[in-house]
N, CA, C and O of each residue as an XYZ file, in Angstrom:
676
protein
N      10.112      1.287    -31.886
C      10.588      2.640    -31.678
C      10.337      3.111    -30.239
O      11.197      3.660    -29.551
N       9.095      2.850    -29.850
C       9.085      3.265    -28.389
C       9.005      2.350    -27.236
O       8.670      2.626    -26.084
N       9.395      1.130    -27.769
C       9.766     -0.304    -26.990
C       9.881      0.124    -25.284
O       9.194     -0.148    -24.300
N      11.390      1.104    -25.561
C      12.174      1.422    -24.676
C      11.699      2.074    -23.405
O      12.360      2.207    -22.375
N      10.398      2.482    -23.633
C       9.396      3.124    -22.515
C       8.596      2.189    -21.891
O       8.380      2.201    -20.680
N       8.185      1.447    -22.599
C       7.412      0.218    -22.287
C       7.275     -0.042    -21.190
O       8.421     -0.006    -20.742
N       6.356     -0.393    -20.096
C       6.659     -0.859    -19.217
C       6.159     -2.580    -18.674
O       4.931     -2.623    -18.749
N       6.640     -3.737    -18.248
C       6.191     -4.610    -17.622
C       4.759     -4.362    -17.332
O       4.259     -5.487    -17.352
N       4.254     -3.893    -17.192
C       2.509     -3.890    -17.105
C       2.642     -2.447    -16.370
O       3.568     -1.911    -15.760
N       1.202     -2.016    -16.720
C       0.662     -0.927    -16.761
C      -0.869     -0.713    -16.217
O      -1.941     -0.619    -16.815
N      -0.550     -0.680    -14.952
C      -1.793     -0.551    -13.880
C      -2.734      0.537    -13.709
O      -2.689      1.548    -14.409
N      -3.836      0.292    -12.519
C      -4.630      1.902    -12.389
C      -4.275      2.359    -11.021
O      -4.603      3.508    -10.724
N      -3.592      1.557    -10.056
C      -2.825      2.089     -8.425
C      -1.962      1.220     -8.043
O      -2.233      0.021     -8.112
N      -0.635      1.713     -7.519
C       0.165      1.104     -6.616
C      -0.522     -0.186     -5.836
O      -0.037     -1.316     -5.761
N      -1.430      0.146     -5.429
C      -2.299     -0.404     -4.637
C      -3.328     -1.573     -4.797
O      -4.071     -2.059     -3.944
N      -3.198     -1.845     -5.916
C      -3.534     -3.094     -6.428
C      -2.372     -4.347     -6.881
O      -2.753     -5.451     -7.268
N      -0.923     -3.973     -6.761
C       0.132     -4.639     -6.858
C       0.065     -5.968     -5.842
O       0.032     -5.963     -4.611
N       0.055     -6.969     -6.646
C       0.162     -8.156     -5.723
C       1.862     -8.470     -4.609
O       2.455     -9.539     -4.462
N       2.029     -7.811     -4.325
C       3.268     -7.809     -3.780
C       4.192     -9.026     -3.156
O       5.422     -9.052     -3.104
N       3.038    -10.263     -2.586
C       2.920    -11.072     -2.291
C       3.802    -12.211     -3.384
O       4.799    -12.895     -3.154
N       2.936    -12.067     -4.677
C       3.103    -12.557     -5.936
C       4.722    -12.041     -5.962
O       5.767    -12.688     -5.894
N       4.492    -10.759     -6.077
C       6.661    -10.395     -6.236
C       7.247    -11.145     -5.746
O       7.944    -11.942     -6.373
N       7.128    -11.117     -4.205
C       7.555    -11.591     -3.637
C       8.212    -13.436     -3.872
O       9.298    -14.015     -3.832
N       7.273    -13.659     -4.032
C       7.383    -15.594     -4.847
C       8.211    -15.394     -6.178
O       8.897    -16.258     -6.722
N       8.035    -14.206     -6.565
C       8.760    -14.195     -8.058
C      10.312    -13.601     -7.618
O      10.979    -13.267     -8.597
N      10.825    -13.463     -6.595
C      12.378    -13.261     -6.213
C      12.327    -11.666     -5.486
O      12.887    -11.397     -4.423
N      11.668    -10.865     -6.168
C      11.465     -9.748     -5.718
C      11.903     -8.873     -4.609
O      10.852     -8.553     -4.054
N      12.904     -8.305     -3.976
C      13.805     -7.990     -2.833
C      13.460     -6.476     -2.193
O      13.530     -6.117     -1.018
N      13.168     -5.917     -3.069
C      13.339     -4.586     -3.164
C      12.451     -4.185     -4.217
O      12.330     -4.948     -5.176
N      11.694     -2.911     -4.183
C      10.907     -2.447     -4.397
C      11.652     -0.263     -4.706
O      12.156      0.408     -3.806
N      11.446      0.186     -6.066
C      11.567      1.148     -5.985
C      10.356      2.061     -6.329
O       9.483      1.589     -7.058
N      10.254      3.135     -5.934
C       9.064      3.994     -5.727
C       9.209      5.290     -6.056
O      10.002      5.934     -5.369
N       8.589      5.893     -7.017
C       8.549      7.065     -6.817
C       7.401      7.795     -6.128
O       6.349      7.155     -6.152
N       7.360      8.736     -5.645
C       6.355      9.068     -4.583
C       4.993     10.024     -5.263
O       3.859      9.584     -5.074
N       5.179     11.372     -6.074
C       4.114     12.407     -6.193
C       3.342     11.337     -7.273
O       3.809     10.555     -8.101
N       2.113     11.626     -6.927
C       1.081     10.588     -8.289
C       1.196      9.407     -8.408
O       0.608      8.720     -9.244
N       2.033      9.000     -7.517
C       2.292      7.046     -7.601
C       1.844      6.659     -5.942
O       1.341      5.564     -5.689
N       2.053      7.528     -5.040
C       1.670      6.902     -3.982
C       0.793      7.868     -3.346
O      -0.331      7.406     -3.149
N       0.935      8.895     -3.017
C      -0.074      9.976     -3.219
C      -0.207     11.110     -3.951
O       0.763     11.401     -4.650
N      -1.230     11.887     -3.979
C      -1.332     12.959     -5.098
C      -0.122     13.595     -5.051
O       0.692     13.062     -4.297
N       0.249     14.605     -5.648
C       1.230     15.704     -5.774
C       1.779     16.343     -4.657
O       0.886     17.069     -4.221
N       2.535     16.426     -4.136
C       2.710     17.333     -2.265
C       2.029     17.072     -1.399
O       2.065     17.562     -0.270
N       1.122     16.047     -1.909
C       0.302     15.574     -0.146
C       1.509     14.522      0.751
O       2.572     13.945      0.521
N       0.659     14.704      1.752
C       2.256     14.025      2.755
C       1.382     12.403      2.872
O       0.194     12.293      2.570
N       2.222     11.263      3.354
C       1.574     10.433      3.436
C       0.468     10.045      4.055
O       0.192     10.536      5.149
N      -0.214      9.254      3.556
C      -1.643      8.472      4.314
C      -1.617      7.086      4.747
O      -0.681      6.290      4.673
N      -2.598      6.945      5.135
C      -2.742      5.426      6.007
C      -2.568      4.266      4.995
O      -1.908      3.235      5.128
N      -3.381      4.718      3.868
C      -3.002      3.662      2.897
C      -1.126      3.405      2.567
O      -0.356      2.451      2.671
N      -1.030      4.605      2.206
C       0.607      4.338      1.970
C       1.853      4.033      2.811
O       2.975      3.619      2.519
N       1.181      4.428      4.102
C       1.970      3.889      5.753
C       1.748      2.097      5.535
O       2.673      1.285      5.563
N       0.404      1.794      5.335
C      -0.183      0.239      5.539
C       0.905     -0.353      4.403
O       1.655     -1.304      4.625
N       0.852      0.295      3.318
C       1.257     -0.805      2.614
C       2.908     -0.871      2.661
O       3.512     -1.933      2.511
N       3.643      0.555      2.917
C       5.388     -0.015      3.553
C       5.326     -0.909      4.808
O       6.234     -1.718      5.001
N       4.199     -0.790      5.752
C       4.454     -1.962      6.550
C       4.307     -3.003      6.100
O       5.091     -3.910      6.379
N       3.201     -3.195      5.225
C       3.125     -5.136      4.618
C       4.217     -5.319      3.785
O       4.749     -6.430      3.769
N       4.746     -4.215      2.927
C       6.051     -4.535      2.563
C       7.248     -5.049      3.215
O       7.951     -5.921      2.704
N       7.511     -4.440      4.487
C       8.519     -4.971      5.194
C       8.219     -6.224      6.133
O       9.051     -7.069      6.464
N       6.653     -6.182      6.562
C       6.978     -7.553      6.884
C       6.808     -8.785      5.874
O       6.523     -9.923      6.246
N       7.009     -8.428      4.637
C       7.175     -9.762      3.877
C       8.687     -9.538      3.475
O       9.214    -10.319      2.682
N       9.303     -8.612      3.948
C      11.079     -8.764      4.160
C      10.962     -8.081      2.634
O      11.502     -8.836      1.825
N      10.557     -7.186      2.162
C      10.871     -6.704      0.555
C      11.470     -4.848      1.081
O      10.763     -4.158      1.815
N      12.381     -4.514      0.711
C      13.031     -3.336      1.313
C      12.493     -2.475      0.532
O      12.112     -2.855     -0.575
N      12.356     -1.269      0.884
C      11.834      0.140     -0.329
C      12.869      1.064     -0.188
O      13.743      1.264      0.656
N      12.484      1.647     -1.399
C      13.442      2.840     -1.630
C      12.405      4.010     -2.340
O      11.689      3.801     -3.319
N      12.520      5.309     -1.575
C      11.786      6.197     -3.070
C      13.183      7.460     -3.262
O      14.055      8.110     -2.687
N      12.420      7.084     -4.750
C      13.576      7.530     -5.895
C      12.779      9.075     -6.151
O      11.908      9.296     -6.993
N      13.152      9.702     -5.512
C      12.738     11.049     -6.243
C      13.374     12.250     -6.995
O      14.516     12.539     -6.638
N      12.737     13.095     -8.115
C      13.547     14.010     -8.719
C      12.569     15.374     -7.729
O      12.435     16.473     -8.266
N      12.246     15.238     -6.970
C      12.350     16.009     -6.011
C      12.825     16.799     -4.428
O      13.155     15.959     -3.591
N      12.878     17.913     -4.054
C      14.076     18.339     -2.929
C      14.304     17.538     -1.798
O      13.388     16.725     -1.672
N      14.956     17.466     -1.137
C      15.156     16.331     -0.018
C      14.204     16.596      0.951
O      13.763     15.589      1.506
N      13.566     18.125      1.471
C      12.546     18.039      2.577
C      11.039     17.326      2.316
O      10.439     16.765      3.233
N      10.592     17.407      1.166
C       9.637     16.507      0.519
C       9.825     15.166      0.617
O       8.980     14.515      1.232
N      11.147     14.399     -0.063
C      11.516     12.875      0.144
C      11.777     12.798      1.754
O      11.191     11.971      2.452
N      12.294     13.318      2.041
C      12.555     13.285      3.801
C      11.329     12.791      4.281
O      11.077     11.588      4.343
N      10.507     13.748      4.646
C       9.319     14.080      5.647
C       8.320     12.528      5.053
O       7.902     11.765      5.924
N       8.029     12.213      3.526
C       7.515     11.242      3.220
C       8.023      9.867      3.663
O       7.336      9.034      4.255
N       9.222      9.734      3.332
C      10.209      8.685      4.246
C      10.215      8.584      5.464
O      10.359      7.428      5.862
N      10.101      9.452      6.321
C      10.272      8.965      7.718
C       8.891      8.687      7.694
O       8.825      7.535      8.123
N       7.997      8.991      7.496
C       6.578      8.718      7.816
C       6.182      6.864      7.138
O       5.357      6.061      7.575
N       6.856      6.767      6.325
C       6.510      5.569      5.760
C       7.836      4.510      6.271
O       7.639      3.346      6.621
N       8.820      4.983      6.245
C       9.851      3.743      7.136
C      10.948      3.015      6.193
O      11.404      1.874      6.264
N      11.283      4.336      5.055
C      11.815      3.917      4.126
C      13.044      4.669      3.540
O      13.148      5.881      3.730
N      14.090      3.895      2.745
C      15.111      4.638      2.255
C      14.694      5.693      1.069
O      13.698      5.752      0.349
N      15.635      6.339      1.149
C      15.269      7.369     -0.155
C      16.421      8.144     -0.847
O      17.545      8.204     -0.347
N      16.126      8.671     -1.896
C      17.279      9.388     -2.848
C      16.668     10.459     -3.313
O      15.839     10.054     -4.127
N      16.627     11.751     -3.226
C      16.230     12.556     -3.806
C      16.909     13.424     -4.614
O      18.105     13.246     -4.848
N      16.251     14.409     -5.101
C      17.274     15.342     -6.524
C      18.055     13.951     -7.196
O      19.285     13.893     -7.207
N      17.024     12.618     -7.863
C      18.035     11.251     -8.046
C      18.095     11.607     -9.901
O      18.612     10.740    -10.606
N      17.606     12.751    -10.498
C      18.252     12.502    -11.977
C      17.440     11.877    -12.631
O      17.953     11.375    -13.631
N      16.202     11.645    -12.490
C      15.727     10.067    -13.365
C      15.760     10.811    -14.859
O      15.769     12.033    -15.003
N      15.776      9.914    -15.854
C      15.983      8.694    -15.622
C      17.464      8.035    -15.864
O      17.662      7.162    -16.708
N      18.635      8.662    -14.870
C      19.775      8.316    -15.132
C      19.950      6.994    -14.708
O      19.168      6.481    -13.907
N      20.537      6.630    -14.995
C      20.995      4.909    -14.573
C      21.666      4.803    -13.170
O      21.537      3.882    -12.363
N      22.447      5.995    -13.044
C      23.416      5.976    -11.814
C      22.489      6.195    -10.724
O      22.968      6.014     -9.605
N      21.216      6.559    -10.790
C      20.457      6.673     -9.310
C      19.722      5.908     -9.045
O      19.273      5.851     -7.900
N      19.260      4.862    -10.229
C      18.813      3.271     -9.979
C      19.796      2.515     -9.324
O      19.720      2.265     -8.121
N      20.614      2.178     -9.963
C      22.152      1.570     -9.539
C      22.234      1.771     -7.811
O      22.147      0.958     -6.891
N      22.431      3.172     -7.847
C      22.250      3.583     -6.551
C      21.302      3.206     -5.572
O      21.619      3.042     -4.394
N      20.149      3.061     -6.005
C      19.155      2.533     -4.724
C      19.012      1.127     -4.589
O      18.531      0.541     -3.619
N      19.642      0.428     -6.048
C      20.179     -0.932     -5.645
C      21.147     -1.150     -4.526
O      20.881     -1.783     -3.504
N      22.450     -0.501     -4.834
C      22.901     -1.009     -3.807
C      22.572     -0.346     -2.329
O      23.263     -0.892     -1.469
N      21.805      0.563     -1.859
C      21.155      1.045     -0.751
C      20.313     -0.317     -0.270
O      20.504     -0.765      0.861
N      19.446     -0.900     -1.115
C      18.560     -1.969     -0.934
C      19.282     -3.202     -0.787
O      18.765     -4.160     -0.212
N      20.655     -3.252     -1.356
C      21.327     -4.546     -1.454
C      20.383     -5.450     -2.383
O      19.888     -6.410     -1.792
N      20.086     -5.322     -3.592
C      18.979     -5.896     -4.228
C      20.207     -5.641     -5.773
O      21.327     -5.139     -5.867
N      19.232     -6.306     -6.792
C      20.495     -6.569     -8.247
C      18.705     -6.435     -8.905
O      17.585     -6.505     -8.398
N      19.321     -6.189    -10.432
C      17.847     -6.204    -11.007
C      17.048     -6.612    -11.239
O      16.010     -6.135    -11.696
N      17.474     -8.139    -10.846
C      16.825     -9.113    -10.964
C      15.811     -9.165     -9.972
O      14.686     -9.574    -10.259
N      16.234     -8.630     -8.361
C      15.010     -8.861     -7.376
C      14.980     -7.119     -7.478
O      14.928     -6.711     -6.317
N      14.989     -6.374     -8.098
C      14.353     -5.197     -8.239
C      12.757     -4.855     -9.167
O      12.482     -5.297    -10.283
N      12.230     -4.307     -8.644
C      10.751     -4.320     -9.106
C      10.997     -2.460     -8.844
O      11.362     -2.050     -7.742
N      10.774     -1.643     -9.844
C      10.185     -0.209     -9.909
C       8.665      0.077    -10.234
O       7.971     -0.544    -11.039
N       8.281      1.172     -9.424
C       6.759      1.590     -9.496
C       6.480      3.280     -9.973
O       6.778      4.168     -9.174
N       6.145      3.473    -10.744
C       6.181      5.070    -11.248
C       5.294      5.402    -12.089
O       5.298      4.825    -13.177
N       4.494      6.218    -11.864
C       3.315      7.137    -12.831
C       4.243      7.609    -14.255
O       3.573      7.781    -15.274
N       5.650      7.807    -14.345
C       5.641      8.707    -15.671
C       6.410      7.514    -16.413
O       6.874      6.479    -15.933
N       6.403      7.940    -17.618
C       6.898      7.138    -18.856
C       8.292      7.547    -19.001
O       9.022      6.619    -18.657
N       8.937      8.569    -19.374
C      10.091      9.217    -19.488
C      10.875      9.145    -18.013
O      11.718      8.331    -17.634
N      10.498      9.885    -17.563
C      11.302      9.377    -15.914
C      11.573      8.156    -15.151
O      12.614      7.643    -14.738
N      10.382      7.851    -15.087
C      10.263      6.356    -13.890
C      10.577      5.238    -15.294
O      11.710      4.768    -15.398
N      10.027      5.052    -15.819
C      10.137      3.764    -16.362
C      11.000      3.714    -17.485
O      10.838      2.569    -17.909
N      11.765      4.244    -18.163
C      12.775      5.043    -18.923
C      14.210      4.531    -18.245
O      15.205      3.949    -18.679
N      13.882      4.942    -17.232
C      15.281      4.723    -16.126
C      15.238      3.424    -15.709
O      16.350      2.905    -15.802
N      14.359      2.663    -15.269
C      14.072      1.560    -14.560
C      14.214     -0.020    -15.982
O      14.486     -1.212    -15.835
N      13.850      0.865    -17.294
C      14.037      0.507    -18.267
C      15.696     -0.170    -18.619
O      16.112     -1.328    -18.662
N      16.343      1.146    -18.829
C      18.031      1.641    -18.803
C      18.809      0.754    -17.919
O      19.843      0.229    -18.332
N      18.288      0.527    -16.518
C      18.838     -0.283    -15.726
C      18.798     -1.761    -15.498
O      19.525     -2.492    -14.826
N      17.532     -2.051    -16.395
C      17.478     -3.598    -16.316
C      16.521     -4.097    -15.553
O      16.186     -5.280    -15.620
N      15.895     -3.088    -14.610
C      14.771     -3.605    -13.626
C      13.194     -3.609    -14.330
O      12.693     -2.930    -15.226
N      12.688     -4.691    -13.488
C      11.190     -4.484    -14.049
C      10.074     -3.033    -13.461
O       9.684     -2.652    -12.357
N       9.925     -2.672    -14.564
C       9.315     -1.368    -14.186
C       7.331     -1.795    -14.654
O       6.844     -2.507    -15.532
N       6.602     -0.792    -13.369
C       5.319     -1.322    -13.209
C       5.064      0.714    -13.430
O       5.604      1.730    -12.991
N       4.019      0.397    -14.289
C       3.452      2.217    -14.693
C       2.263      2.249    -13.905
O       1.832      1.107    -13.751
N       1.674      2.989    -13.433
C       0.673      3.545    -12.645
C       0.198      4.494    -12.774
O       0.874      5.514    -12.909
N      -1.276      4.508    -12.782
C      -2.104      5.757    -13.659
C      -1.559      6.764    -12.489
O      -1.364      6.258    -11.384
N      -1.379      7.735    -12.614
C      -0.998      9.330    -11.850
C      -2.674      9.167    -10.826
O      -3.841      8.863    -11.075
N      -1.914      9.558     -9.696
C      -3.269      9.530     -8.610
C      -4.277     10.726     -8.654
O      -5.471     10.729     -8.356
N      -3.513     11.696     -9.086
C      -4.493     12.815     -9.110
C      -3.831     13.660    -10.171
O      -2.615     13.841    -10.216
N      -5.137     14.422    -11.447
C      -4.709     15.341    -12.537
C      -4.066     16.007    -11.973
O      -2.927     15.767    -12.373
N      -4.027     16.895    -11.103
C      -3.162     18.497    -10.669
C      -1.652     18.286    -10.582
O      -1.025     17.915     -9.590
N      -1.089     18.643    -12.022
C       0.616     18.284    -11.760
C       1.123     19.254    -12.446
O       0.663     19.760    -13.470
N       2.352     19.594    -11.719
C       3.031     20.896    -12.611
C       3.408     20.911    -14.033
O       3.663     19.839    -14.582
N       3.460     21.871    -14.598
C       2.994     22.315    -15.820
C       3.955     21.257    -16.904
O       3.599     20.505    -17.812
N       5.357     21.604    -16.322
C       6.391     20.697    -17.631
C       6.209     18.641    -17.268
O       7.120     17.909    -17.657
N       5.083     18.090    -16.599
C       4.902     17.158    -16.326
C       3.450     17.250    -17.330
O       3.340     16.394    -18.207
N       2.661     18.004    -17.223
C       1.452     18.336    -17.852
C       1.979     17.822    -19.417
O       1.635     16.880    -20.130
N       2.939     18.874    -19.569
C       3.386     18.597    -21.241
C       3.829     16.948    -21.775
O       3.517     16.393    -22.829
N       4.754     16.367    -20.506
C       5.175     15.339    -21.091
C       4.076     14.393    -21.003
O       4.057     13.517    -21.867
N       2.891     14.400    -19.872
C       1.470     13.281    -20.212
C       0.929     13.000    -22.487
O       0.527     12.015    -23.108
N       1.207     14.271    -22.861
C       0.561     14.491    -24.330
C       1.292     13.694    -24.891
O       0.687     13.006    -25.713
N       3.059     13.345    -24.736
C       3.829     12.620    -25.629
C       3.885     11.374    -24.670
O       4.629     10.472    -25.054
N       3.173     11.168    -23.405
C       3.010      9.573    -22.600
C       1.697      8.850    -23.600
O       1.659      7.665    -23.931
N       0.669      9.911    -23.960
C      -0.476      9.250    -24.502
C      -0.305      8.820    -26.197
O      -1.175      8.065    -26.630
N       0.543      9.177    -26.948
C       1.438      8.618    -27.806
C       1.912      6.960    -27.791
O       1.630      6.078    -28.602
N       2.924      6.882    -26.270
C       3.538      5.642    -26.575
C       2.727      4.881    -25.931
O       2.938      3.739    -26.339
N       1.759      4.874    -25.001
C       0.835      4.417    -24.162
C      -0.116      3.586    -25.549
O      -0.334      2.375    -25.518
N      -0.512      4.335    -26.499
C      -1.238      3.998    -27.389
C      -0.741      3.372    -28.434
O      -1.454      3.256    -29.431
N       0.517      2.866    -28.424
C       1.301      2.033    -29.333
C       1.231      0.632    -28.092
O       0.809     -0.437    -28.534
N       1.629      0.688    -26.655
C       1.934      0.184    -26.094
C       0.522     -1.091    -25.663
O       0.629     -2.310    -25.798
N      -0.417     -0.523    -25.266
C      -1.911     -0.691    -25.231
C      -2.130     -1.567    -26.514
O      -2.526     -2.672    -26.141
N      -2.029     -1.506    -27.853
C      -2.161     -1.867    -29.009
C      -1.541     -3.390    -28.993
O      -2.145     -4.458    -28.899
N       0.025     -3.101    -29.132
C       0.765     -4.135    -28.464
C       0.272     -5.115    -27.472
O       0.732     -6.226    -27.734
N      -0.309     -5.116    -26.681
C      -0.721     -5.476    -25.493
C      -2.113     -6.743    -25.642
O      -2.513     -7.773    -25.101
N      -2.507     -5.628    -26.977
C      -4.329     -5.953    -27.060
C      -3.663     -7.347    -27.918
O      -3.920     -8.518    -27.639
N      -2.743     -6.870    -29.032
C      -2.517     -8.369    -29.767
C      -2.083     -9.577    -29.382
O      -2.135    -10.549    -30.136
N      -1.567     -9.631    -28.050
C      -0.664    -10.918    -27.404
C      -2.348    -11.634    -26.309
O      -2.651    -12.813    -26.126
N      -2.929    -10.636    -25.914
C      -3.895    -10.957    -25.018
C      -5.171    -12.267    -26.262
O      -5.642    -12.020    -27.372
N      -5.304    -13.448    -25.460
C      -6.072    -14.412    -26.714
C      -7.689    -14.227    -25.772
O      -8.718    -14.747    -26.203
């Protein structure tokens, strides 16, 4: 029943992603969503998240961040990090994955998605065929109708986790 949320593995930071490893596994392109996945909520970028679009690009893997937020937010984060972006993108519609595929020139196969929420990020990334990677939210402080949907994330999280525990020997 809640398969469909599921994600390819389910981490505690962006930042522990072997990227390297993607990379060997076909991996081209990289999608991102930005608030709670790469830094907290409205913070602008940091050194960590500058460092790691550079090791991204020099292992030739392109980024994109996918945001359902206004373009001066995705803007200002993008130029600072060196990356394409889509904002106001709809998640989790299919047409704005699609979309940052072909921005990336990448197919779903070398697409890899990274996103803190269940319903949005990985929902969509789901829908489209790409492998989607969940990431604990970087920091509690998130607006209120995101607040609500964490209560029905800890639901499928706990079917998902379960799942998880039985395949692990």
């Amino acid at each position: 029943m809640f398969q469909r949320f599921y994600p390819e593995k389910y981490l505690d930071s962006t930042y522990i992603i072997d990227f390297e490893k993607e990379y060997d596994r076909g991996i081209r392109g990289v999608i991102f969503d930005v608030d709670n996945t790469l830094v907290p909520h409205g913070a602008p970028a940091d050194e960590r998240s500058i460092a790691l679009f550079a090791r991204l690009k020099q292992l030739g893997i392109g980024t994109l961040l996918l945001s359902n937020n206004k373009e001066p937010r995705v803007k200002s984060f993008s130029e600072a990090v060196g990356s394409l972006y889509i904002y106001k993108a709809g998640k989790p519609s299919v047409r704005s994955y699609q979309k940052a595929m072909d921005m990336l020139g990448t197919s779903a196969d070398t697409t890899l998605f990274v996103g803190d929420q269940l319903f949005t990020d990985v929902w969509g990334a789901n829908r489209t065929g790409i492998r989607s990677y969940l990431v604990k939210p970087i920091h509690p402080k998130e607006e209120i109708q995101i607040v609500l949907k964490r209560y029905l994330e800890k639901i499928v999280l706990f079917f998902y986790k379960r799942k998880e525990d039985r395949y692990k020997v």
